Amino acid sequence: MPIELLHRLARERLPIAVTDGDDVDSVRMLILAGHVRADIPRPVRTLAGHHQPPAMVTAITSLGRQMLERFPRGA
């Protein structure tokens, strides 16, 4: 869930690479909501299908910080 990822990102030192596929999808939603700044490379086609390179989260925006305050962890 994006808000859970936002809380995890807030505890880390940025920039940070996000590698899990579900987390990369959550980063996409956080970008669209204006909560983080991040770069997500395009998927790479492989013989087995597609591979998603890691997303690089560079910052939590002020709106993202407001969300962290409004929705504290465990609330």
PDB file of N, CA, C and O in Angstrom:
ATOM      1  N   MET A   1       0.851  -1.176   0.000  1.00  0.00           N
ATOM      2  CA  MET A   1       0.000   0.000   0.000  1.00  0.00           C
ATOM      3  C   MET A   1       0.899   1.242   0.000  1.00  0.00           C
ATOM      4  O   MET A   1       1.891   1.302   0.712  1.00  0.00           O
ATOM      5  N   PRO A   2       0.549   2.237  -0.802  1.00  0.00           N
ATOM      6  CA  PRO A   2       1.417   3.409  -0.938  1.00  0.00           C
ATOM      7  C   PRO A   2       1.728   4.139   0.370  1.00  0.00           C
ATOM      8  O   PRO A   2       2.861   4.562   0.574  1.00  0.00           O
ATOM      9  N   ILE A   3       0.747   4.293   1.275  1.00  0.00           N
ATOM     10  CA  ILE A   3       1.026   5.043   2.510  1.00  0.00           C
ATOM     11  C   ILE A   3       2.022   4.283   3.383  1.00  0.00           C
ATOM     12  O   ILE A   3       2.867   4.888   4.045  1.00  0.00           O
ATOM     13  N   GLU A   4       1.946   2.950   3.363  1.00  0.00           N
ATOM     14  CA  GLU A   4       2.915   2.150   4.127  1.00  0.00           C
ATOM     15  C   GLU A   4       4.317   2.334   3.551  1.00  0.00           C
ATOM     16  O   GLU A   4       5.285   2.463   4.301  1.00  0.00           O
ATOM     17  N   LEU A   5       4.413   2.347   2.228  1.00  0.00           N
ATOM     18  CA  LEU A   5       5.711   2.584   1.594  1.00  0.00           C
ATOM     19  C   LEU A   5       6.212   3.987   1.922  1.00  0.00           C
ATOM     20  O   LEU A   5       7.394   4.170   2.201  1.00  0.00           O
ATOM     21  N   LEU A   6       5.326   4.957   1.934  1.00  0.00           N
ATOM     22  CA  LEU A   6       5.718   6.326   2.274  1.00  0.00           C
ATOM     23  C   LEU A   6       6.304   6.379   3.682  1.00  0.00           C
ATOM     24  O   LEU A   6       7.324   7.027   3.913  1.00  0.00           O
ATOM     25  N   HIS A   7       5.704   5.667   4.620  1.00  0.00           N
ATOM     26  CA  HIS A   7       6.241   5.601   5.982  1.00  0.00           C
ATOM     27  C   HIS A   7       7.613   4.920   5.996  1.00  0.00           C
ATOM     28  O   HIS A   7       8.523   5.377   6.696  1.00  0.00           O
ATOM     29  N   ARG A   8       7.772   3.855   5.230  1.00  0.00           N
ATOM     30  CA  ARG A   8       9.078   3.186   5.168  1.00  0.00           C
ATOM     31  C   ARG A   8      10.134   4.098   4.564  1.00  0.00           C
ATOM     32  O   ARG A   8      11.267   4.163   5.049  1.00  0.00           O
ATOM     33  N   LEU A   9       9.765   4.814   3.515  1.00  0.00           N
ATOM     34  CA  LEU A   9      10.713   5.732   2.871  1.00  0.00           C
ATOM     35  C   LEU A   9      11.116   6.854   3.818  1.00  0.00           C
ATOM     36  O   LEU A   9      12.270   7.302   3.796  1.00  0.00           O
ATOM     37  N   ALA A  10      10.192   7.307   4.660  1.00  0.00           N
ATOM     38  CA  ALA A  10      10.482   8.397   5.593  1.00  0.00           C
ATOM     39  C   ALA A  10      11.527   7.989   6.625  1.00  0.00           C
ATOM     40  O   ALA A  10      12.227   8.845   7.175  1.00  0.00           O
ATOM     41  N   ARG A  11      11.664   6.694   6.878  1.00  0.00           N
ATOM     42  CA  ARG A  11      12.654   6.211   7.852  1.00  0.00           C
ATOM     43  C   ARG A  11      14.020   5.957   7.220  1.00  0.00           C
ATOM     44  O   ARG A  11      14.989   5.705   7.923  1.00  0.00           O
ATOM     45  N   GLU A  12      14.099   6.004   5.905  1.00  0.00           N
ATOM     46  CA  GLU A  12      15.347   5.711   5.193  1.00  0.00           C
ATOM     47  C   GLU A  12      16.075   6.994   4.809  1.00  0.00           C
ATOM     48  O   GLU A  12      15.488   8.064   4.752  1.00  0.00           O
ATOM     49  N   ARG A  13      17.337   6.820   4.517  1.00  0.00           N
ATOM     50  CA  ARG A  13      18.130   7.930   3.986  1.00  0.00           C
ATOM     51  C   ARG A  13      17.971   7.938   2.466  1.00  0.00           C
ATOM     52  O   ARG A  13      18.231   6.931   1.805  1.00  0.00           O
ATOM     53  N   LEU A  14      17.523   9.050   1.934  1.00  0.00           N
ATOM     54  CA  LEU A  14      17.283   9.163   0.495  1.00  0.00           C
ATOM     55  C   LEU A  14      18.505   9.730  -0.203  1.00  0.00           C
ATOM     56  O   LEU A  14      19.244  10.488   0.407  1.00  0.00           O
ATOM     57  N   PRO A  15      18.762   9.392  -1.427  1.00  0.00           N
ATOM     58  CA  PRO A  15      17.943   8.592  -2.337  1.00  0.00           C
ATOM     59  C   PRO A  15      18.038   7.097  -2.002  1.00  0.00           C
ATOM     60  O   PRO A  15      19.026   6.637  -1.426  1.00  0.00           O
ATOM     61  N   ILE A  16      16.995   6.375  -2.406  1.00  0.00           N
ATOM     62  CA  ILE A  16      16.941   4.942  -2.167  1.00  0.00           C
ATOM     63  C   ILE A  16      16.350   4.251  -3.396  1.00  0.00           C
ATOM     64  O   ILE A  16      15.437   4.774  -4.031  1.00  0.00           O
ATOM     65  N   ALA A  17      16.901   3.090  -3.722  1.00  0.00           N
ATOM     66  CA  ALA A  17      16.395   2.292  -4.833  1.00  0.00           C
ATOM     67  C   ALA A  17      15.294   1.371  -4.321  1.00  0.00           C
ATOM     68  O   ALA A  17      15.468   0.686  -3.316  1.00  0.00           O
ATOM     69  N   VAL A  18      14.184   1.369  -5.022  1.00  0.00           N
ATOM     70  CA  VAL A  18      13.059   0.494  -4.700  1.00  0.00           C
ATOM     71  C   VAL A  18      13.020  -0.584  -5.773  1.00  0.00           C
ATOM     72  O   VAL A  18      12.868  -0.279  -6.957  1.00  0.00           O
ATOM     73  N   THR A  19      13.155  -1.840  -5.349  1.00  0.00           N
ATOM     74  CA  THR A  19      13.309  -2.922  -6.319  1.00  0.00           C
ATOM     75  C   THR A  19      12.104  -3.840  -6.437  1.00  0.00           C
ATOM     76  O   THR A  19      11.887  -4.429  -7.490  1.00  0.00           O
ATOM     77  N   ASP A  20      11.321  -4.004  -5.376  1.00  0.00           N
ATOM     78  CA  ASP A  20      10.178  -4.912  -5.408  1.00  0.00           C
ATOM     79  C   ASP A  20       9.122  -4.391  -6.378  1.00  0.00           C
ATOM     80  O   ASP A  20       8.803  -3.192  -6.372  1.00  0.00           O
ATOM     81  N   GLY A  21       8.573  -5.270  -7.198  1.00  0.00           N
ATOM     82  CA  GLY A  21       7.610  -4.862  -8.215  1.00  0.00           C
ATOM     83  C   GLY A  21       6.393  -4.148  -7.657  1.00  0.00           C
ATOM     84  O   GLY A  21       5.951  -3.129  -8.196  1.00  0.00           O
ATOM     85  N   ASP A  22       5.823  -4.668  -6.553  1.00  0.00           N
ATOM     86  CA  ASP A  22       4.662  -4.012  -5.944  1.00  0.00           C
ATOM     87  C   ASP A  22       5.037  -2.644  -5.393  1.00  0.00           C
ATOM     88  O   ASP A  22       4.257  -1.691  -5.476  1.00  0.00           O
ATOM     89  N   ASP A  23       6.239  -2.533  -4.822  1.00  0.00           N
ATOM     90  CA  ASP A  23       6.689  -1.248  -4.292  1.00  0.00           C
ATOM     91  C   ASP A  23       6.926  -0.239  -5.416  1.00  0.00           C
ATOM     92  O   ASP A  23       6.639   0.945  -5.253  1.00  0.00           O
ATOM     93  N   VAL A  24       7.432  -0.706  -6.553  1.00  0.00           N
ATOM     94  CA  VAL A  24       7.620   0.197  -7.694  1.00  0.00           C
ATOM     95  C   VAL A  24       6.266   0.725  -8.156  1.00  0.00           C
ATOM     96  O   VAL A  24       6.120   1.915  -8.463  1.00  0.00           O
ATOM     97  N   ASP A  25       5.246  -0.134  -8.155  1.00  0.00           N
ATOM     98  CA  ASP A  25       3.898   0.325  -8.507  1.00  0.00           C
ATOM     99  C   ASP A  25       3.402   1.357  -7.493  1.00  0.00           C
ATOM    100  O   ASP A  25       2.767   2.344  -7.860  1.00  0.00           O
ATOM    101  N   SER A  26       3.699   1.139  -6.215  1.00  0.00           N
ATOM    102  CA  SER A  26       3.312   2.098  -5.184  1.00  0.00           C
ATOM    103  C   SER A  26       4.045   3.421  -5.373  1.00  0.00           C
ATOM    104  O   SER A  26       3.461   4.496  -5.158  1.00  0.00           O
ATOM    105  N   VAL A  27       5.315   3.358  -5.776  1.00  0.00           N
ATOM    106  CA  VAL A  27       6.070   4.587  -6.050  1.00  0.00           C
ATOM    107  C   VAL A  27       5.397   5.356  -7.184  1.00  0.00           C
ATOM    108  O   VAL A  27       5.274   6.578  -7.123  1.00  0.00           O
ATOM    109  N   ARG A  28       4.918   4.635  -8.194  1.00  0.00           N
ATOM    110  CA  ARG A  28       4.204   5.303  -9.298  1.00  0.00           C
ATOM    111  C   ARG A  28       3.000   6.079  -8.758  1.00  0.00           C
ATOM    112  O   ARG A  28       2.748   7.222  -9.156  1.00  0.00           O
ATOM    113  N   MET A  29       2.243   5.450  -7.860  1.00  0.00           N
ATOM    114  CA  MET A  29       1.064   6.124  -7.296  1.00  0.00           C
ATOM    115  C   MET A  29       1.475   7.316  -6.435  1.00  0.00           C
ATOM    116  O   MET A  29       0.816   8.359  -6.457  1.00  0.00           O
ATOM    117  N   LEU A  30       2.561   7.167  -5.671  1.00  0.00           N
ATOM    118  CA  LEU A  30       3.035   8.273  -4.835  1.00  0.00           C
ATOM    119  C   LEU A  30       3.503   9.452  -5.686  1.00  0.00           C
ATOM    120  O   LEU A  30       3.300  10.609  -5.323  1.00  0.00           O
ATOM    121  N   ILE A  31       4.113   9.161  -6.827  1.00  0.00           N
ATOM    122  CA  ILE A  31       4.520  10.227  -7.753  1.00  0.00           C
ATOM    123  C   ILE A  31       3.286  10.954  -8.279  1.00  0.00           C
ATOM    124  O   ILE A  31       3.225  12.189  -8.279  1.00  0.00           O
ATOM    125  N   LEU A  32       2.295  10.182  -8.729  1.00  0.00           N
ATOM    126  CA  LEU A  32       1.073  10.789  -9.284  1.00  0.00           C
ATOM    127  C   LEU A  32       0.337  11.626  -8.237  1.00  0.00           C
ATOM    128  O   LEU A  32      -0.271  12.649  -8.567  1.00  0.00           O
ATOM    129  N   ALA A  33       0.401  11.207  -6.976  1.00  0.00           N
ATOM    130  CA  ALA A  33      -0.258  11.956  -5.898  1.00  0.00           C
ATOM    131  C   ALA A  33       0.562  13.162  -5.457  1.00  0.00           C
ATOM    132  O   ALA A  33       0.082  13.987  -4.683  1.00  0.00           O
ATOM    133  N   GLY A  34       1.809  13.257  -5.928  1.00  0.00           N
ATOM    134  CA  GLY A  34       2.667  14.374  -5.559  1.00  0.00           C
ATOM    135  C   GLY A  34       3.347  14.200  -4.217  1.00  0.00           C
ATOM    136  O   GLY A  34       3.791  15.173  -3.619  1.00  0.00           O
ATOM    137  N   HIS A  35       3.447  12.962  -3.727  1.00  0.00           N
ATOM    138  CA  HIS A  35       4.035  12.706  -2.413  1.00  0.00           C
ATOM    139  C   HIS A  35       5.535  12.455  -2.438  1.00  0.00           C
ATOM    140  O   HIS A  35       6.199  12.624  -1.413  1.00  0.00           O
ATOM    141  N   VAL A  36       6.061  12.023  -3.582  1.00  0.00           N
ATOM    142  CA  VAL A  36       7.509  11.791  -3.695  1.00  0.00           C
ATOM    143  C   VAL A  36       7.991  12.278  -5.054  1.00  0.00           C
ATOM    144  O   VAL A  36       7.211  12.425  -5.997  1.00  0.00           O
ATOM    145  N   ARG A  37       9.298  12.485  -5.118  1.00  0.00           N
ATOM    146  CA  ARG A  37       9.983  12.688  -6.400  1.00  0.00           C
ATOM    147  C   ARG A  37      10.826  11.442  -6.627  1.00  0.00           C
ATOM    148  O   ARG A  37      11.554  11.010  -5.720  1.00  0.00           O
ATOM    149  N   ALA A  38      10.699  10.875  -7.802  1.00  0.00           N
ATOM    150  CA  ALA A  38      11.413   9.638  -8.094  1.00  0.00           C
ATOM    151  C   ALA A  38      11.555   9.467  -9.605  1.00  0.00           C
ATOM    152  O   ALA A  38      10.800  10.060 -10.381  1.00  0.00           O
ATOM    153  N   ASP A  39      12.532   8.652  -9.976  1.00  0.00           N
ATOM    154  CA  ASP A  39      12.730   8.273 -11.374  1.00  0.00           C
ATOM    155  C   ASP A  39      12.458   6.780 -11.484  1.00  0.00           C
ATOM    156  O   ASP A  39      13.015   5.984 -10.721  1.00  0.00           O
ATOM    157  N   ILE A  40      11.595   6.424 -12.437  1.00  0.00           N
ATOM    158  CA  ILE A  40      11.290   5.012 -12.677  1.00  0.00           C
ATOM    159  C   ILE A  40      11.648   4.711 -14.125  1.00  0.00           C
ATOM    160  O   ILE A  40      10.990   5.196 -15.056  1.00  0.00           O
ATOM    161  N   PRO A  41      12.697   3.897 -14.332  1.00  0.00           N
ATOM    162  CA  PRO A  41      13.065   3.543 -15.702  1.00  0.00           C
ATOM    163  C   PRO A  41      11.987   2.686 -16.357  1.00  0.00           C
ATOM    164  O   PRO A  41      11.216   2.005 -15.675  1.00  0.00           O
ATOM    165  N   ARG A  42      11.951   2.721 -17.649  1.00  0.00           N
ATOM    166  CA  ARG A  42      11.014   1.883 -18.391  1.00  0.00           C
ATOM    167  C   ARG A  42      11.400   0.418 -18.224  1.00  0.00           C
ATOM    168  O   ARG A  42      12.582   0.100 -18.089  1.00  0.00           O
ATOM    169  N   PRO A  43      10.414  -0.484 -18.251  1.00  0.00           N
ATOM    170  CA  PRO A  43      10.736  -1.914 -18.194  1.00  0.00           C
ATOM    171  C   PRO A  43      11.595  -2.322 -19.386  1.00  0.00           C
ATOM    172  O   PRO A  43      11.484  -1.755 -20.475  1.00  0.00           O
ATOM    173  N   VAL A  44      12.447  -3.305 -19.149  1.00  0.00           N
ATOM    174  CA  VAL A  44      13.339  -3.808 -20.186  1.00  0.00           C
ATOM    175  C   VAL A  44      12.808  -5.157 -20.659  1.00  0.00           C
ATOM    176  O   VAL A  44      12.516  -6.036 -19.839  1.00  0.00           O
ATOM    177  N   ARG A  45      12.677  -5.297 -21.957  1.00  0.00           N
ATOM    178  CA  ARG A  45      12.211  -6.565 -22.514  1.00  0.00           C
ATOM    179  C   ARG A  45      13.343  -7.590 -22.455  1.00  0.00           C
ATOM    180  O   ARG A  45      14.476  -7.290 -22.813  1.00  0.00           O
ATOM    181  N   THR A  46      13.018  -8.779 -21.977  1.00  0.00           N
ATOM    182  CA  THR A  46      13.980  -9.875 -21.921  1.00  0.00           C
ATOM    183  C   THR A  46      13.380 -11.079 -22.634  1.00  0.00           C
ATOM    184  O   THR A  46      12.201 -11.059 -23.025  1.00  0.00           O
ATOM    185  N   LEU A  47      14.171 -12.130 -22.790  1.00  0.00           N
ATOM    186  CA  LEU A  47      13.653 -13.344 -23.409  1.00  0.00           C
ATOM    187  C   LEU A  47      12.531 -13.961 -22.579  1.00  0.00           C
ATOM    188  O   LEU A  47      11.636 -14.618 -23.104  1.00  0.00           O
ATOM    189  N   ALA A  48      12.565 -13.753 -21.272  1.00  0.00           N
ATOM    190  CA  ALA A  48      11.554 -14.324 -20.380  1.00  0.00           C
ATOM    191  C   ALA A  48      10.350 -13.399 -20.184  1.00  0.00           C
ATOM    192  O   ALA A  48       9.413 -13.755 -19.482  1.00  0.00           O
ATOM    193  N   GLY A  49      10.349 -12.226 -20.757  1.00  0.00           N
ATOM    194  CA  GLY A  49       9.246 -11.273 -20.589  1.00  0.00           C
ATOM    195  C   GLY A  49       9.762  -9.868 -20.417  1.00  0.00           C
ATOM    196  O   GLY A  49      10.391  -9.328 -21.309  1.00  0.00           O
ATOM    197  N   HIS A  50       9.537  -9.303 -19.234  1.00  0.00           N
ATOM    198  CA  HIS A  50       9.994  -7.947 -18.936  1.00  0.00           C
ATOM    199  C   HIS A  50      10.655  -7.914 -17.571  1.00  0.00           C
ATOM    200  O   HIS A  50      10.297  -8.674 -16.680  1.00  0.00           O
ATOM    201  N   HIS A  51      11.598  -6.996 -17.434  1.00  0.00           N
ATOM    202  CA  HIS A  51      12.282  -6.773 -16.159  1.00  0.00           C
ATOM    203  C   HIS A  51      12.145  -5.291 -15.826  1.00  0.00           C
ATOM    204  O   HIS A  51      12.403  -4.436 -16.668  1.00  0.00           O
ATOM    205  N   GLN A  52      11.721  -5.011 -14.582  1.00  0.00           N
ATOM    206  CA  GLN A  52      11.583  -3.614 -14.150  1.00  0.00           C
ATOM    207  C   GLN A  52      12.832  -3.212 -13.377  1.00  0.00           C
ATOM    208  O   GLN A  52      13.072  -3.711 -12.289  1.00  0.00           O
ATOM    209  N   PRO A  53      13.656  -2.316 -13.935  1.00  0.00           N
ATOM    210  CA  PRO A  53      14.796  -1.795 -13.171  1.00  0.00           C
ATOM    211  C   PRO A  53      14.292  -1.049 -11.938  1.00  0.00           C
ATOM    212  O   PRO A  53      13.141  -0.604 -11.896  1.00  0.00           O
ATOM    213  N   PRO A  54      15.129  -0.905 -10.934  1.00  0.00           N
ATOM    214  CA  PRO A  54      14.707  -0.238  -9.692  1.00  0.00           C
ATOM    215  C   PRO A  54      14.274   1.211  -9.915  1.00  0.00           C
ATOM    216  O   PRO A  54      14.807   1.916 -10.769  1.00  0.00           O
ATOM    217  N   ALA A  55      13.301   1.627  -9.119  1.00  0.00           N
ATOM    218  CA  ALA A  55      12.886   3.033  -9.067  1.00  0.00           C
ATOM    219  C   ALA A  55      13.801   3.731  -8.067  1.00  0.00           C
ATOM    220  O   ALA A  55      14.148   3.162  -7.036  1.00  0.00           O
ATOM    221  N   MET A  56      14.202   4.943  -8.371  1.00  0.00           N
ATOM    222  CA  MET A  56      15.062   5.707  -7.473  1.00  0.00           C
ATOM    223  C   MET A  56      14.253   6.849  -6.864  1.00  0.00           C
ATOM    224  O   MET A  56      13.895   7.806  -7.550  1.00  0.00           O
ATOM    225  N   VAL A  57      13.939   6.721  -5.574  1.00  0.00           N
ATOM    226  CA  VAL A  57      13.192   7.764  -4.863  1.00  0.00           C
ATOM    227  C   VAL A  57      14.213   8.772  -4.347  1.00  0.00           C
ATOM    228  O   VAL A  57      15.123   8.421  -3.605  1.00  0.00           O
ATOM    229  N   THR A  58      14.049  10.030  -4.753  1.00  0.00           N
ATOM    230  CA  THR A  58      15.028  11.059  -4.399  1.00  0.00           C
ATOM    231  C   THR A  58      14.548  11.987  -3.294  1.00  0.00           C
ATOM    232  O   THR A  58      15.374  12.595  -2.615  1.00  0.00           O
ATOM    233  N   ALA A  59      13.216  12.109  -3.099  1.00  0.00           N
ATOM    234  CA  ALA A  59      12.722  13.041  -2.076  1.00  0.00           C
ATOM    235  C   ALA A  59      11.277  12.747  -1.730  1.00  0.00           C
ATOM    236  O   ALA A  59      10.514  12.232  -2.557  1.00  0.00           O
ATOM    237  N   ILE A  60      10.923  13.079  -0.508  1.00  0.00           N
ATOM    238  CA  ILE A  60       9.522  13.120  -0.089  1.00  0.00           C
ATOM    239  C   ILE A  60       9.130  14.588  -0.125  1.00  0.00           C
ATOM    240  O   ILE A  60       9.814  15.441   0.447  1.00  0.00           O
ATOM    241  N   THR A  61       8.049  14.893  -0.806  1.00  0.00           N
ATOM    242  CA  THR A  61       7.626  16.283  -0.973  1.00  0.00           C
ATOM    243  C   THR A  61       6.955  16.803   0.299  1.00  0.00           C
ATOM    244  O   THR A  61       6.648  16.034   1.213  1.00  0.00           O
ATOM    245  N   SER A  62       6.703  18.091   0.329  1.00  0.00           N
ATOM    246  CA  SER A  62       6.011  18.663   1.486  1.00  0.00           C
ATOM    247  C   SER A  62       4.603  18.073   1.608  1.00  0.00           C
ATOM    248  O   SER A  62       4.124  17.828   2.714  1.00  0.00           O
ATOM    249  N   LEU A  63       3.959  17.802   0.493  1.00  0.00           N
ATOM    250  CA  LEU A  63       2.648  17.153   0.525  1.00  0.00           C
ATOM    251  C   LEU A  63       2.769  15.740   1.103  1.00  0.00           C
ATOM    252  O   LEU A  63       1.923  15.303   1.886  1.00  0.00           O
ATOM    253  N   GLY A  64       3.836  15.047   0.737  1.00  0.00           N
ATOM    254  CA  GLY A  64       4.085  13.724   1.300  1.00  0.00           C
ATOM    255  C   GLY A  64       4.299  13.782   2.804  1.00  0.00           C
ATOM    256  O   GLY A  64       3.799  12.932   3.555  1.00  0.00           O
ATOM    257  N   ARG A  65       5.008  14.794   3.269  1.00  0.00           N
ATOM    258  CA  ARG A  65       5.227  14.971   4.722  1.00  0.00           C
ATOM    259  C   ARG A  65       3.901  15.267   5.434  1.00  0.00           C
ATOM    260  O   ARG A  65       3.664  14.780   6.533  1.00  0.00           O
ATOM    261  N   GLN A  66       3.041  16.043   4.788  1.00  0.00           N
ATOM    262  CA  GLN A  66       1.723  16.307   5.365  1.00  0.00           C
ATOM    263  C   GLN A  66       0.914  15.020   5.492  1.00  0.00           C
ATOM    264  O   GLN A  66       0.219  14.810   6.496  1.00  0.00           O
ATOM    265  N   MET A  67       1.002  14.152   4.491  1.00  0.00           N
ATOM    266  CA  MET A  67       0.299  12.866   4.541  1.00  0.00           C
ATOM    267  C   MET A  67       0.817  12.011   5.692  1.00  0.00           C
ATOM    268  O   MET A  67       0.042  11.333   6.369  1.00  0.00           O
ATOM    269  N   LEU A  68       2.125  12.030   5.914  1.00  0.00           N
ATOM    270  CA  LEU A  68       2.703  11.261   7.014  1.00  0.00           C
ATOM    271  C   LEU A  68       2.162  11.755   8.353  1.00  0.00           C
ATOM    272  O   LEU A  68       1.929  10.953   9.271  1.00  0.00           O
ATOM    273  N   GLU A  69       1.962  13.065   8.477  1.00  0.00           N
ATOM    274  CA  GLU A  69       1.423  13.615   9.726  1.00  0.00           C
ATOM    275  C   GLU A  69      -0.057  13.296   9.877  1.00  0.00           C
ATOM    276  O   GLU A  69      -0.517  12.986  10.976  1.00  0.00           O
ATOM    277  N   ARG A  70      -0.810  13.365   8.778  1.00  0.00           N
ATOM    278  CA  ARG A  70      -2.254  13.096   8.839  1.00  0.00           C
ATOM    279  C   ARG A  70      -2.567  11.637   9.073  1.00  0.00           C
ATOM    280  O   ARG A  70      -3.590  11.297   9.652  1.00  0.00           O
ATOM    281  N   PHE A  71      -1.735  10.760   8.534  1.00  0.00           N
ATOM    282  CA  PHE A  71      -1.953   9.312   8.650  1.00  0.00           C
ATOM    283  C   PHE A  71      -0.745   8.681   9.308  1.00  0.00           C
ATOM    284  O   PHE A  71       0.084   8.035   8.639  1.00  0.00           O
ATOM    285  N   PRO A  72      -0.620   8.866  10.631  1.00  0.00           N
ATOM    286  CA  PRO A  72       0.549   8.306  11.328  1.00  0.00           C
ATOM    287  C   PRO A  72       0.548   6.782  11.258  1.00  0.00           C
ATOM    288  O   PRO A  72      -0.497   6.147  11.129  1.00  0.00           O
ATOM    289  N   ARG A  73       1.730   6.243  11.357  1.00  0.00           N
ATOM    290  CA  ARG A  73       1.902   4.782  11.290  1.00  0.00           C
ATOM    291  C   ARG A  73       1.126   4.124  12.423  1.00  0.00           C
ATOM    292  O   ARG A  73       1.187   4.544  13.566  1.00  0.00           O
ATOM    293  N   GLY A  74       0.367   3.080  12.097  1.00  0.00           N
ATOM    294  CA  GLY A  74      -0.374   2.332  13.101  1.00  0.00           C
ATOM    295  C   GLY A  74      -1.698   2.956  13.494  1.00  0.00           C
ATOM    296  O   GLY A  74      -2.396   2.449  14.350  1.00  0.00           O
ATOM    297  N   ALA A  75      -2.064   4.053  12.854  1.00  0.00           N
ATOM    298  CA  ALA A  75      -3.336   4.708  13.217  1.00  0.00           C
ATOM    299  C   ALA A  75      -4.476   4.147  12.385  1.00  0.00           C
ATOM    300  O   ALA A  75      -4.329   3.600  11.367  1.00  0.00           O
TER     301      ALA A  75
END
